Coordinates of C-alpha atoms (C1' of nucleotides) in Angstrom, one line a residue:
Chain A
M1 CA -18.4 12.1 23.3
T2 CA -15.7 11.1 25.4
S3 CA -12.1 9.5 23.4
V4 CA -9.6 7.1 24.2
R5 CA -7.2 9.4 23.5
E6 CA -9.0 12.2 26.0
L7 CA -9.1 9.4 28.4
I8 CA -5.4 7.9 28.3
G9 CA -3.7 11.7 28.1
S10 CA -5.8 12.3 31.1
R11 CA -5.1 12.2 34.9
A12 CA -6.7 9.3 36.4
D13 CA -9.1 11.1 38.7
G14 CA -11.8 8.5 39.3
R15 CA -14.2 10.4 37.3
R16 CA -17.2 8.5 36.0
V17 CA -17.0 8.2 32.1
V18 CA -19.0 6.1 29.5
I19 CA -16.8 5.5 26.4
K20 CA -18.1 3.8 22.7
A21 CA -15.6 1.5 21.0
W22 CA -14.8 -1.4 19.5
V23 CA -12.9 -4.4 21.1
R24 CA -9.8 -5.4 20.2
T25 CA -8.6 -8.3 22.2
K26 CA -10.1 -9.8 25.7
R27 CA -7.9 -11.4 28.3
E28 CA -9.6 -13.8 30.8
T29 CA -8.6 -14.4 34.3
K30 CA -10.6 -15.6 37.2
N31 CA -10.4 -12.8 39.2
A32 CA -10.1 -10.3 35.8
T33 CA -12.0 -9.7 32.6
F34 CA -9.0 -7.2 30.6
L35 CA -11.4 -5.6 27.6
E36 CA -8.7 -3.4 25.0
I37 CA -11.0 -1.5 23.1
N38 CA -9.8 1.3 20.5
D39 CA -12.4 4.0 19.1
G40 CA -9.5 5.5 15.8
S41 CA -8.5 8.0 18.4
C42 CA -5.3 7.2 18.8
F43 CA -3.2 4.1 18.5
S44 CA -3.1 3.1 21.7
N45 CA -6.2 1.0 23.3
L46 CA -8.2 1.8 26.0
Q47 CA -7.9 -1.2 28.9
C48 CA -11.0 -1.5 30.8
V49 CA -10.8 -4.4 33.7
F50 CA -14.0 -6.0 34.9
D51 CA -14.1 -8.1 38.1
G52 CA -14.6 -11.7 37.5
D53 CA -17.9 -11.7 39.5
A54 CA -19.2 -8.4 38.2
G55 CA -22.4 -10.2 37.6
A56 CA -24.8 -12.2 35.2
G57 CA -25.7 -9.4 33.1
I58 CA -22.0 -8.3 32.3
A59 CA -21.2 -11.7 31.7
T60 CA -23.7 -12.4 29.3
A61 CA -22.8 -9.1 27.2
M62 CA -19.3 -10.1 27.7
E63 CA -19.7 -13.0 25.8
K64 CA -20.7 -11.2 22.8
A65 CA -18.0 -8.5 23.2
T66 CA -15.7 -10.5 21.1
T67 CA -13.1 -8.8 18.6
G68 CA -14.7 -6.3 16.1
A69 CA -17.6 -5.7 18.0
S70 CA -19.0 -2.0 19.1
V71 CA -19.1 -1.8 22.7
A72 CA -20.5 0.8 25.5
V73 CA -17.9 0.4 28.5
G74 CA -18.8 1.6 31.6
G75 CA -16.4 2.8 34.4
T76 CA -14.4 5.1 36.5
L77 CA -10.5 6.2 35.0
V78 CA -8.0 5.0 37.6
E79 CA -4.5 4.9 37.9
S80 CA -3.4 1.2 36.3
P81 CA -1.6 -0.7 38.6
A82 CA 0.0 -2.9 36.3
A83 CA 2.8 -1.7 33.5
G84 CA 1.8 -1.3 30.4
Q85 CA -0.3 1.7 30.7
P86 CA -1.0 5.1 32.7
V87 CA -4.3 4.5 33.4
E88 CA -7.4 2.2 32.8
L89 CA -10.7 2.3 32.9
K90 CA -12.1 0.3 36.5
A91 CA -15.8 -1.0 34.4
D92 CA -18.8 -1.7 35.6
S93 CA -21.1 -1.8 32.5
L94 CA -21.3 -2.7 29.3
E95 CA -23.3 -2.8 26.2
V96 CA -22.6 -5.0 23.4
I97 CA -23.5 -1.8 20.3
G98 CA -23.1 -4.2 17.7
V99 CA -21.8 -8.4 17.3
A100 CA -19.1 -9.4 15.8
P101 CA -19.7 -13.0 15.1
V102 CA -16.0 -15.2 15.3
D103 CA -17.1 -17.4 13.5
S104 CA -17.7 -14.9 10.2
Y105 CA -15.7 -11.3 11.5
P106 CA -12.4 -11.8 9.1
L107 CA -10.1 -10.2 11.1
Q108 CA -8.9 -12.1 14.5
K109 CA -7.1 -11.7 17.9
K110 CA -3.7 -11.9 15.3
A111 CA -1.7 -10.6 13.2
H112 CA -2.6 -10.5 9.6
S113 CA -0.1 -10.2 6.5
L114 CA -1.3 -7.3 4.4
E115 CA -2.0 -9.0 1.0
F116 CA -5.2 -10.7 3.1
L117 CA -5.8 -7.1 4.3
R118 CA -5.7 -5.5 0.4
G119 CA -9.0 -8.3 -0.1
I120 CA -10.8 -7.0 2.9
A121 CA -10.5 -2.9 2.6
H122 CA -13.8 -2.0 4.1
L123 CA -12.7 -3.7 7.5
R124 CA -8.8 -3.1 7.5
P125 CA -8.7 0.0 9.1
R126 CA -9.6 -1.7 12.2
T127 CA -5.9 -2.6 12.4
N128 CA -3.3 -1.4 14.3
T129 CA -1.7 -0.8 10.9
F130 CA -4.3 1.3 8.7
G131 CA -5.6 2.7 11.5
A132 CA -1.7 4.5 12.2
I133 CA -1.4 4.8 8.5
A134 CA -5.3 6.7 7.9
R135 CA -4.6 9.4 10.9
M136 CA -1.1 9.6 9.2
R137 CA -2.5 10.2 5.9
N138 CA -4.7 13.0 7.1
Q139 CA -1.7 14.4 9.3
M140 CA 0.1 15.0 6.2
A141 CA -2.6 15.5 4.1
F142 CA -2.9 18.6 6.6
A143 CA 0.8 19.9 6.8
V144 CA 0.9 20.0 2.8
H145 CA -2.0 23.2 3.2
S146 CA 0.2 24.0 6.2
F147 CA 2.9 24.7 4.6
F148 CA 1.8 26.3 1.9
Q149 CA -0.4 28.3 3.5
E150 CA 2.0 29.6 5.9
R151 CA 4.0 30.8 2.9
G152 CA 1.1 32.4 1.3
F153 CA 0.7 30.0 -1.6
N154 CA -3.5 29.9 -2.6
Y155 CA -4.5 26.5 -3.3
V156 CA -6.5 26.0 -6.5
H157 CA -9.0 23.8 -7.7
T158 CA -8.1 22.1 -10.9
P159 CA -10.5 20.6 -12.8
I160 CA -10.4 16.7 -12.8
I161 CA -12.0 16.3 -16.1
T162 CA -10.5 17.9 -19.3
A163 CA -11.5 18.0 -22.8
S164 CA -7.7 18.5 -23.7
D165 CA -5.3 15.6 -23.7
C166 CA -1.9 17.7 -24.0
E167 CA -1.1 17.4 -20.6
G168 CA 1.6 14.5 -21.5
A169 CA 1.7 13.0 -18.8
G170 CA 1.2 9.5 -19.4
E171 CA -2.2 7.3 -20.6
M172 CA -5.7 8.4 -20.1
F173 CA -8.9 7.7 -18.8
Q174 CA -11.7 8.4 -21.4
A175 CA -14.5 10.3 -19.7
T176 CA -18.1 9.4 -21.5
T177 CA -21.5 9.6 -21.2
L178 CA -22.2 8.0 -24.9
D179 CA -23.5 4.6 -24.5
L180 CA -20.6 2.2 -25.2
D181 CA -22.6 -0.7 -25.6
A182 CA -25.0 0.4 -28.0
L183 CA -22.6 2.2 -30.4
A184 CA -20.4 -1.3 -30.4
K185 CA -23.7 -3.1 -31.5
N186 CA -23.8 -0.4 -34.7
G187 CA -20.1 -0.5 -35.5
G188 CA -18.6 2.5 -37.4
P189 CA -16.5 5.6 -35.6
V190 CA -18.1 7.3 -32.8
D191 CA -19.3 11.0 -32.4
Y192 CA -18.0 12.9 -30.2
S193 CA -20.0 15.9 -31.1
K194 CA -22.7 13.7 -29.1
D195 CA -21.2 13.1 -26.3
F196 CA -21.7 15.3 -23.2
F197 CA -18.6 17.9 -23.9
G198 CA -19.2 17.9 -27.8
K199 CA -16.0 16.4 -27.8
K200 CA -13.4 13.2 -26.1
S201 CA -13.0 14.5 -22.6
Y202 CA -10.7 13.0 -20.1
L203 CA -9.6 12.2 -16.3
S204 CA -7.0 14.6 -15.6
V205 CA -3.1 13.5 -15.7
S206 CA -2.3 16.3 -13.7
G207 CA -2.9 20.0 -13.1
Q208 CA 0.3 21.5 -14.0
L209 CA -1.2 23.5 -17.7
N210 CA -3.9 24.6 -15.3
V211 CA -2.2 25.9 -12.4
E212 CA 0.4 27.4 -14.4
T213 CA -2.8 29.9 -15.3
Y214 CA -3.2 30.9 -12.1
C215 CA 0.5 31.1 -10.6
M216 CA 0.6 33.8 -13.6
A217 CA -2.0 36.2 -11.5
L218 CA -2.2 35.0 -7.9
G219 CA 2.1 35.0 -8.0
K220 CA 2.3 31.4 -5.9
V221 CA -0.1 29.1 -5.7
Y222 CA -0.3 25.1 -5.5
T223 CA -3.1 22.2 -6.4
F224 CA -3.3 19.0 -3.9
G225 CA -6.2 17.3 -5.9
P226 CA -6.8 13.0 -7.4
T227 CA -5.1 12.9 -10.4
F228 CA -5.7 9.9 -13.3
R229 CA -3.4 7.8 -14.8
A230 CA -4.5 4.4 -17.3
E231 CA -1.3 3.1 -17.6
N232 CA -1.3 -0.3 -17.8
S233 CA 1.6 -0.8 -14.7
N234 CA 1.6 -3.3 -12.0
T235 CA 4.3 -2.1 -9.0
T236 CA 4.3 -1.1 -5.6
R237 CA 4.5 2.6 -6.8
H238 CA 1.9 2.8 -9.1
L239 CA -1.4 3.8 -8.6
A240 CA -4.8 4.4 -11.6
E241 CA -6.1 6.9 -9.4
F242 CA -3.7 9.1 -6.6
W243 CA -3.6 12.3 -5.5
M244 CA -0.4 14.7 -6.5
I245 CA 0.5 17.9 -5.4
E246 CA 2.0 20.1 -7.5
P247 CA 3.1 23.5 -7.0
E248 CA 4.1 26.6 -8.9
I249 CA 6.0 30.3 -8.5
A250 CA 6.3 33.2 -10.9
F251 CA 8.8 35.1 -10.7
A252 CA 11.7 31.7 -10.4
E253 CA 13.9 29.8 -11.8
L254 CA 15.4 26.4 -11.0
P255 CA 17.6 27.0 -7.8
D256 CA 14.3 28.6 -6.6
N257 CA 12.3 25.9 -6.8
M258 CA 14.8 23.1 -5.9
A259 CA 15.2 25.4 -2.4
L260 CA 11.3 24.6 -2.1
A261 CA 11.2 21.4 -2.9
E262 CA 14.0 20.6 -0.2
E263 CA 12.0 23.1 2.0
F264 CA 9.3 21.4 1.7
V265 CA 10.1 17.7 2.1
K266 CA 12.0 18.4 5.3
Y267 CA 8.5 20.2 6.2
L268 CA 6.4 17.1 6.3
L269 CA 9.5 14.6 7.1
S270 CA 8.8 17.1 11.0
W271 CA 5.5 16.9 10.5
A272 CA 5.7 13.3 10.8
L273 CA 8.5 13.0 13.7
D274 CA 7.0 15.6 15.6
R275 CA 3.3 15.1 15.5
C276 CA 2.3 11.7 14.0
R277 CA 4.7 10.1 17.0
E278 CA 2.8 6.9 18.5
D279 CA 1.9 5.8 14.8
I280 CA 5.2 6.0 13.2
E281 CA 6.9 4.8 16.4
F282 CA 4.2 1.6 15.4
F283 CA 6.0 1.7 11.9
D284 CA 9.3 2.4 13.4
K285 CA 9.3 -0.7 15.4
R286 CA 7.2 -3.2 13.1
V287 CA 7.5 -1.8 9.4
Q288 CA 10.4 -0.7 9.3
P289 CA 13.2 -0.2 11.5
G290 CA 15.8 2.5 11.5
L291 CA 12.2 4.3 9.5
I292 CA 12.5 7.5 12.7
A293 CA 16.7 7.7 12.6
M294 CA 16.3 7.5 8.6
L295 CA 13.5 10.4 8.3
E296 CA 15.8 12.1 11.6
S297 CA 18.9 12.3 9.4
V298 CA 17.3 13.5 6.1
R299 CA 15.1 16.3 7.8
S300 CA 18.8 17.5 9.4
S301 CA 21.2 16.8 6.2
R302 CA 21.2 19.5 3.1
F303 CA 20.2 17.7 0.0
A304 CA 23.0 17.2 -2.9
H305 CA 23.3 18.8 -5.7
M306 CA 24.4 16.9 -9.2
T307 CA 23.4 17.8 -12.7
Y308 CA 22.0 14.8 -15.3
T309 CA 26.0 15.1 -16.7
D310 CA 27.8 14.8 -13.6
A311 CA 25.2 12.0 -12.1
V312 CA 26.0 10.1 -15.8
K313 CA 29.8 10.1 -14.9
E314 CA 29.5 8.6 -11.6
L315 CA 27.6 5.7 -12.9
V316 CA 29.7 5.1 -15.8
A317 CA 32.3 5.3 -13.2
H318 CA 30.5 2.5 -11.5
E319 CA 28.6 0.3 -15.0
E320 CA 29.7 -2.8 -14.1
I321 CA 27.3 -3.5 -11.5
F322 CA 24.1 -2.1 -13.3
E323 CA 22.1 -4.5 -14.9
F324 CA 21.5 -1.2 -17.2
K325 CA 24.6 0.3 -18.5
P326 CA 24.2 4.4 -18.1
Y327 CA 25.8 6.8 -21.2
W328 CA 24.8 9.9 -21.2
G329 CA 21.4 10.4 -22.9
C330 CA 19.7 7.5 -21.4
D331 CA 17.0 8.1 -19.0
L332 CA 18.1 7.4 -16.0
Q333 CA 16.6 3.6 -14.2
T334 CA 15.1 2.6 -11.0
E335 CA 18.9 1.3 -9.9
H336 CA 20.2 4.2 -11.0
E337 CA 18.3 6.6 -9.3
R338 CA 19.0 4.1 -5.9
Y339 CA 22.4 4.0 -6.6
L340 CA 23.3 8.2 -6.6
S341 CA 21.1 8.4 -3.2
E342 CA 22.1 5.1 -1.6
T343 CA 26.0 5.0 -2.5
I344 CA 27.4 7.9 -3.9
V345 CA 25.6 11.0 -1.7
K346 CA 24.1 8.8 1.1
G347 CA 21.3 10.7 1.5
P348 CA 18.7 12.8 -0.8
V349 CA 20.0 14.1 -3.9
I350 CA 18.8 16.8 -6.3
V351 CA 19.8 15.7 -10.2
T352 CA 19.7 18.5 -12.4
D353 CA 19.6 19.7 -16.3
Y354 CA 18.3 16.3 -18.0
P355 CA 18.7 16.3 -21.8
K356 CA 15.0 17.7 -23.5
E357 CA 14.9 14.6 -25.5
I358 CA 13.8 12.6 -22.0
K359 CA 12.0 15.5 -20.5
A360 CA 8.4 17.2 -21.1
F361 CA 8.6 20.0 -23.8
Y362 CA 7.4 22.9 -21.7
M363 CA 10.6 22.7 -19.8
R364 CA 13.3 25.5 -20.0
L365 CA 15.9 25.0 -22.3
N366 CA 19.5 25.9 -21.2
D367 CA 21.5 28.1 -23.4
D368 CA 23.4 24.5 -24.7
G369 CA 20.4 23.6 -26.4
K370 CA 21.0 20.1 -25.5
T371 CA 19.7 20.2 -22.1
V372 CA 16.6 21.6 -19.8
R373 CA 15.9 23.1 -16.1
A374 CA 14.6 19.8 -15.2
M375 CA 15.2 18.1 -11.7
D376 CA 14.3 15.4 -9.6
V377 CA 14.9 14.4 -5.6
L378 CA 16.1 11.3 -4.9
V379 CA 15.7 9.8 -1.5
P380 CA 17.1 6.5 -0.7
I381 CA 14.9 3.1 -0.5
I382 CA 12.4 5.2 -2.0
G383 CA 14.5 6.8 -5.2
E384 CA 12.5 9.5 -7.2
I385 CA 10.0 11.4 -4.7
I386 CA 9.4 14.7 -6.8
G387 CA 10.4 16.1 -10.4
G388 CA 9.6 19.5 -11.5
S389 CA 11.5 21.9 -13.2
E390 CA 11.6 26.3 -14.3
R391 CA 9.1 26.4 -17.3
E392 CA 9.9 27.3 -20.6
Y393 CA 8.3 31.3 -20.9
R394 CA 9.6 32.5 -23.6
Y395 CA 6.8 31.8 -26.3
D396 CA 9.3 31.4 -29.6
V397 CA 11.4 28.7 -28.0
L398 CA 8.7 27.2 -26.3
L399 CA 6.6 27.6 -29.6
A400 CA 9.8 25.9 -31.7
R401 CA 9.5 23.2 -29.0
I402 CA 6.2 22.1 -29.7
R403 CA 6.4 22.4 -33.1
E404 CA 9.9 19.9 -32.7
L405 CA 7.9 17.8 -31.2
G406 CA 4.9 17.8 -33.9
L407 CA 2.4 19.0 -31.2
D408 CA -0.4 20.0 -32.5
E409 CA 0.3 23.5 -31.1
K410 CA -3.6 24.7 -31.3
A411 CA -3.8 22.6 -28.6
Y412 CA -1.9 24.8 -26.3
W413 CA -3.7 27.8 -27.7
W414 CA -4.3 29.3 -24.2
Y415 CA -1.3 27.2 -22.6
L416 CA 0.8 30.1 -25.0
D417 CA -0.9 32.7 -24.5
L418 CA 0.3 33.0 -21.4
R419 CA 3.7 33.2 -22.9
R420 CA 2.6 36.0 -24.8
F421 CA 0.9 38.6 -22.1
G422 CA 3.3 39.4 -19.0
T423 CA 5.3 36.9 -19.8
A424 CA 7.2 35.9 -16.6
P425 CA 9.8 32.7 -15.5
H426 CA 8.3 30.6 -13.2
A427 CA 9.0 27.2 -11.8
G428 CA 7.0 24.2 -9.7
F429 CA 7.4 20.5 -9.2
G430 CA 5.4 17.5 -8.6
L431 CA 5.1 15.2 -5.0
G432 CA 2.8 12.3 -5.3
F433 CA 0.8 12.2 -2.0
E434 CA 1.6 8.6 -2.1
R435 CA 4.8 8.1 -2.5
L436 CA 5.3 10.4 0.7
M437 CA 3.1 7.8 2.7
R438 CA 5.3 5.3 1.8
Y439 CA 8.2 7.4 2.8
V440 CA 7.1 8.4 5.9
T441 CA 5.6 5.2 7.3
G442 CA 7.9 2.5 5.2
I443 CA 5.0 1.1 4.2
E444 CA 6.4 -0.7 0.4
N445 CA 3.2 -1.5 -1.4
I446 CA 1.4 2.1 -2.2
R447 CA -1.8 0.2 -2.5
D448 CA -1.1 0.0 1.3
V449 CA -1.5 4.1 1.5
I450 CA -4.7 4.6 0.3
P451 CA -8.0 3.4 1.7
F452 CA -9.1 2.2 -1.9
P453 CA -6.8 1.6 -4.2
R454 CA -7.9 1.7 -8.1
A455 CA -5.0 -0.3 -9.9
V456 CA -5.0 -2.3 -12.5
K457 CA -7.8 -4.4 -12.5
Q458 CA -8.6 -4.1 -9.4
A459 CA -11.4 -1.4 -9.0
E460 CA -13.4 -3.6 -5.8
F461 CA -15.0 -1.4 -2.6
Chain B
rU1 C1' 3.5 -4.3 -22.1
rC2 C1' 7.4 -8.1 -20.6
rC3 C1' 10.5 -11.8 -16.7
rC4 C1' 10.1 -14.5 -12.1
rC5 C1' 7.4 -16.3 -7.8
rU6 C1' 3.2 -18.1 -5.7
rG7 C1' -2.6 -20.5 -4.7
rU8 C1' -2.8 -26.5 0.8
rA9 C1' -7.4 -25.2 8.2
rG10 C1' -10.3 -18.8 10.2
rC11 C1' -5.3 -16.7 9.0
rU12 C1' 0.8 -18.0 8.4
rC13 C1' 2.8 -21.3 6.0
rA14 C1' 5.0 -27.1 5.5
rG15 C1' 4.2 -31.1 2.9
rC16 C1' 11.3 -34.4 -0.2
rU17 C1' 12.3 -38.4 -5.8
rG18 C1' 4.3 -39.4 -7.0
rG19 C1' 1.9 -43.4 -1.5
rC20 C1' -3.7 -42.3 4.6
rA21 C1' -3.7 -34.5 5.0
rG22 C1' 0.5 -31.4 8.8
rA23 C1' 2.5 -27.5 12.1
rG24 C1' 2.1 -22.6 14.7
rC25 C1' -1.4 -18.6 15.4
rA26 C1' -7.4 -17.8 15.6
rA27 C1' -11.6 -20.5 17.2
rG28 C1' -14.4 -23.8 21.2
rU29 C1' -13.9 -26.4 25.9
rG30 C1' -11.3 -27.3 30.7
rG31 C1' -7.2 -24.9 34.0
rC32 C1' -3.8 -21.3 35.5
rU33 C1' -3.3 -16.5 36.0
rG34 C1' -3.8 -7.6 37.2
rU35 C1' -3.6 -10.1 32.4
rU36 C1' -1.4 -7.1 28.6
rA37 C1' 1.7 -10.5 20.6
rA38 C1' -0.6 -13.7 28.3
rC39 C1' 0.6 -19.1 29.5
rC40 C1' -0.6 -25.0 30.5
rA41 C1' -4.2 -29.0 28.4
rC42 C1' -7.4 -31.3 24.8
rU43 C1' -11.0 -30.3 20.7
rG44 C1' -13.3 -29.3 16.7
rG45 C1' -12.5 -27.8 11.7
rG46 C1' -10.0 -29.5 4.6
rU47 C1' -13.7 -28.7 -3.2
rC48 C1' -5.5 -29.2 -1.4
rC49 C1' -8.0 -22.3 -6.7
rG50 C1' -11.0 -24.1 -11.3
rU51 C1' -11.1 -27.6 -15.1
rG52 C1' -8.4 -31.2 -18.7
rG53 C1' -4.2 -34.4 -18.8
rU54 C1' -0.2 -38.5 -17.8
rU55 C1' -0.5 -42.5 -14.2
rC56 C1' -2.5 -49.3 -10.3
rG57 C1' -2.3 -44.2 -7.2
rA58 C1' -1.7 -36.7 -8.0
rA59 C1' -1.7 -31.7 -3.3
rU60 C1' 2.8 -33.2 -5.0
rC61 C1' 4.3 -33.9 -12.6
rC62 C1' 1.6 -31.7 -17.9
rG63 C1' -1.8 -27.9 -20.3
rC64 C1' -4.9 -24.4 -19.8
rG65 C1' -8.0 -20.7 -17.2
rC66 C1' -8.5 -18.3 -12.7
rG67 C1' -6.8 -14.8 -8.0
rG68 C1' -2.1 -13.6 -5.5
rG69 C1' 2.7 -11.2 -4.5
rG70 C1' 7.5 -9.5 -6.8
rG71 C1' 11.0 -7.2 -10.6
rA72 C1' 11.8 -4.0 -15.3
rG73 C1' 9.3 -0.6 -18.5
rC74 C1' 6.2 4.3 -18.1
rC75 C1' 6.1 7.9 -13.9
rA76 C1' 4.7 10.7 -9.1

RNA sequence: UCCCCUGUAGCUCAGCUGGCAGAGCAAGUGGCUGUUAACCACUGGGUCCGUGGUUCGAAUCCGCGCGGGGGAGCCA
């Protein structure tokens, strides 16, 4: 089947084609009618030109060829005499396959707000913006796999349902086959031994603990799959269901992890700049002016490194500008993170060695006994895009940390086993795929870079 | 979970200290034109989110409910 992409990239050799696509706009003049059609194969539309006196058959069909209608257009591919497109279709036949009545089809021949389009998520991929997002999302997913596959990483499919509530990365969705309505009527305690798995189960908030097990066998691994967090958060950068990439490398320490993260981010930006040119030019022009220049500068930059302790010193020196006053031991606020990358460094910065109190139990304890080998990659505008760490691989230290935090050590038996049998230093990080998408498209609201957003009180479609 | 803003034509919005419901775009009709975010003219189009209240009179003021947006926290 001929695609618009294929035709636009071809020579205007006068070949006859029939192309099936959807109508974007129609402009009628006395001598000609211009029908712009798009089939999603690329950003550009194909301009189909019909003679004004093309005949009654075409005139009748043309009335129904309104914005959104699906059509089959036959004609010959010719050089366009006007500016705006190199080639066009000199059309001689038109069939309307499916109409889109103008009085009920929500999309018009005009710009719509992203808020409005969010309410018609089933139709929004037909717009320029969401078509471009969808193609770019596809490309970025491909880029993720390419990066790791080129470097000998193994893609590991970690489970989506988990019966361990010890992942510790946020509120979890419970997964159950129990009849909640019946239980509510009866009252009384719930007997989870009657649930599907014989105990409480959840949707995974992270594949990290699971992927570490395969790291300790395959060496270099990564996960890339959906993740679920039942946080009651309502922001432009959180979703209840999102996709996360989590690489994990064996015999590696924090500097190796930092180098991998930097290389990964640059690889992804290069892919976006080099292979999604038409779509990213649209974002640069209409969504976030300066996007391409910013991404290019990050691609060619060297990421700054800074310890948490040094970062706090910088922040304290300018504490008057912050709503939340920084101090050693505080969690870095969004305003702090953005100040570090946007004002102090003026580019990406990796902050390392955070106080153990504000980080997860599995991060390797430094010799000072106060900080852990954590790292956050902060970029301008977006803030934190990657969070990771070197893992605690010493059995005694890890067990002590679990006990210190009052966690149930029995629940971590298999995780601790990794440290009992052939333990090795290892490190990894997590990158939220939708946050990457926000970064490379300039789209602000995370609900616009995933086809069907899932958030608090939002699960339509 | 907290704070702020918001809900008026198909869409984006204006509507002042309460007094006859408006614009641009979209749509329809006509004109013009190898047009391309087309242009010009005319026309049609309203449960002013819902509900209760204040008032001679409410889109406008107040209470409650529902929806949308932004910020914070949590984090990716």
